[in-house]
CSV table of C-alpha atoms in Angstrom, one decimal:
chain,number,residue,atom,x,y,z
A,1,ILE,CA,73.0,97.5,108.6
A,2,SER,CA,73.3,99.1,105.2
A,3,PHE,CA,70.6,97.7,102.6
A,4,ALA,CA,71.3,99.1,98.5
A,5,ASP,CA,67.5,97.6,98.7
A,6,LEU,CA,65.3,95.9,99.3
A,7,ASN,CA,66.8,92.3,99.6
A,8,HIS,CA,71.0,93.2,99.6
A,9,GLY,CA,72.5,94.8,102.1
A,10,TRP,CA,75.7,94.5,104.8
A,11,GLY,CA,76.2,94.0,108.0
A,12,TYR,CA,78.5,93.5,110.4
A,13,THR,CA,79.9,92.6,113.5
A,14,LYS,CA,83.3,93.1,116.0
A,15,GLU,CA,84.7,91.4,113.9
A,16,ARG,CA,82.8,90.3,110.4
A,17,LEU,CA,80.9,91.9,107.2
A,18,PHE,CA,77.7,90.1,106.8
A,19,ALA,CA,76.2,90.2,103.7
A,20,THR,CA,72.6,89.2,102.2
A,21,SER,CA,70.3,89.1,98.7
A,22,ASN,CA,67.1,88.1,100.8
A,23,GLY,CA,66.0,91.5,102.6
A,24,GLY,CA,67.6,89.3,106.2
A,25,GLN,CA,66.6,86.0,106.1
A,26,SER,CA,70.1,85.2,105.8
A,27,TRP,CA,73.5,86.9,106.2
A,28,GLN,CA,76.9,85.1,104.1
A,29,PRO,CA,80.7,85.9,105.8
A,30,LEU,CA,82.0,88.0,103.3
A,31,LEU,CA,86.6,88.2,103.4
A,32,VAL,CA,87.7,90.8,103.8
A,33,ASN,CA,91.3,89.7,106.0
A,34,MET,CA,90.1,92.5,108.8
A,35,THR,CA,88.6,93.7,111.5
A,36,PRO,CA,85.5,96.3,110.0
A,37,TYR,CA,84.4,99.3,111.8
A,38,HIS,CA,82.7,101.8,109.5
A,39,PHE,CA,81.1,100.6,105.4
A,40,ASN,CA,79.6,102.9,102.9
A,41,ARG,CA,77.0,100.8,100.9
A,42,LEU,CA,76.3,102.8,96.6
A,43,SER,CA,75.3,100.7,94.7
A,44,VAL,CA,73.9,96.5,95.5
A,45,ASN,CA,77.4,96.0,93.5
A,46,GLU,CA,79.5,98.9,94.6
A,47,GLY,CA,80.8,99.7,98.1
A,48,TRP,CA,83.5,100.7,101.2
A,49,VAL,CA,84.8,99.1,103.8
A,50,LEU,CA,87.2,100.6,106.9
A,51,GLY,CA,89.1,98.5,108.5
A,52,THR,CA,92.0,97.0,110.8
A,53,GLU,CA,94.9,94.7,110.3
A,54,CYS,CA,96.5,93.8,113.3
A,55,ARG,CA,99.1,90.7,113.1
A,56,GLY,CA,100.2,90.4,116.3
A,57,PRO,CA,99.8,91.6,119.8
A,58,SER,CA,103.4,93.3,120.1
A,59,LEU,CA,103.3,95.0,116.0
A,60,PRO,CA,100.9,98.1,115.5
A,61,CYS,CA,98.0,98.2,113.6
A,62,HIS,CA,97.0,99.6,109.5
A,63,VAL,CA,94.1,100.9,108.8
A,64,ARG,CA,92.4,99.8,105.5
A,65,LEU,CA,90.2,101.2,103.5
A,66,LEU,CA,88.4,98.6,100.6
A,67,HIS,CA,87.0,98.7,97.7
A,68,THR,CA,84.1,96.6,95.8
A,69,LEU,CA,83.2,96.4,93.0
A,70,ASP,CA,81.0,93.0,92.6
A,71,GLY,CA,79.3,93.3,96.2
A,72,GLY,CA,82.4,92.2,98.0
A,73,GLN,CA,83.3,89.4,96.8
A,74,THR,CA,86.4,90.9,95.1
A,75,TRP,CA,88.8,93.4,97.2
A,76,GLN,CA,91.0,96.0,95.9
A,77,GLN,CA,92.9,98.5,98.3
A,78,ILE,CA,93.3,101.5,98.6
A,79,ILE,CA,96.3,102.9,100.6
A,80,LEU,CA,95.4,105.8,103.1
A,81,PRO,CA,97.2,108.8,104.3
A,82,GLY,CA,99.1,107.6,107.2
A,83,ILE,CA,96.6,109.2,109.7
A,84,SER,CA,93.9,107.7,111.3
A,85,ILE,CA,90.7,106.8,110.9
A,86,GLU,CA,87.3,107.4,112.4
A,87,GLN,CA,84.7,107.9,109.9
A,88,MET,CA,84.6,107.6,106.2
A,89,GLN,CA,81.7,108.4,103.2
A,90,PHE,CA,81.7,108.4,99.6
A,91,SER,CA,78.2,110.3,97.6
A,92,THR,CA,79.5,108.4,94.2
A,93,PRO,CA,81.7,106.5,92.8
A,94,LEU,CA,84.8,108.9,92.5
A,95,ASP,CA,83.8,110.5,95.7
A,96,GLY,CA,84.3,110.7,99.2
A,97,TRP,CA,85.0,111.7,102.5
A,98,LEU,CA,87.1,111.0,105.6
A,99,ARG,CA,87.7,112.2,109.2
A,100,GLY,CA,90.9,111.4,111.7
A,101,GLY,CA,94.4,112.4,112.1
A,102,GLU,CA,97.2,111.4,114.5
A,103,HIS,CA,100.4,114.0,115.2
A,104,PRO,CA,102.8,112.2,116.3
A,105,GLY,CA,104.4,111.5,120.3
A,106,LEU,CA,107.0,111.8,121.6
A,107,LYS,CA,108.8,108.2,121.8
A,108,GLY,CA,107.6,107.7,117.8
A,109,GLY,CA,104.3,106.6,118.6
A,110,TYR,CA,100.9,108.4,117.8
A,111,ILE,CA,98.5,110.6,119.7
A,112,LEU,CA,95.0,110.2,118.4
A,113,GLY,CA,92.5,113.0,119.6
A,114,VAL,CA,93.5,115.6,116.6
A,115,ASP,CA,90.4,115.8,114.3
A,116,HIS,CA,90.4,116.4,110.0
A,117,LEU,CA,88.4,115.8,106.9
A,118,TYR,CA,89.8,114.3,103.9
A,119,ILE,CA,87.9,114.1,100.7
A,120,THR,CA,89.0,112.4,97.2
A,121,HIS,CA,87.5,113.0,93.9
A,122,ASP,CA,89.4,110.1,92.5
A,123,GLY,CA,87.6,107.0,94.1
A,124,GLY,CA,90.5,107.2,97.2
A,125,PHE,CA,93.7,106.9,94.4
A,126,THR,CA,94.1,110.5,96.4
A,127,TRP,CA,93.1,112.1,99.5
A,128,GLU,CA,93.4,115.9,100.2
A,129,GLN,CA,93.2,117.6,103.7
A,130,VAL,CA,90.6,120.1,103.7
A,131,ARG,CA,91.3,123.4,105.2
């Protein structure tokens, strides 16, 4: 759970993202079309959600980063570098960090375990690996 002020907060379960505007007395689902696993709320209106989108049991899942400027009513998808993201944090609307990584496996898949830090200064449109 994360609150932008005393009344406005977000929380998630294994499947859905929820919002409250009355200090947690009631919660409404936010439509994000993916399974959220991390979020960062900067203000009442602005926030980021990291999640996975899986289209079928035999198809690969994709990590998605979504950004909202209206409290979660609409979302803009940010294209991520081809990595598996574990965590994300934004300190301003433009400045953020991602932690994660992967390297190619022997049969064309990916093996997790390589950790890198990525930084953006343009709201997530471009990412640079921190060396």
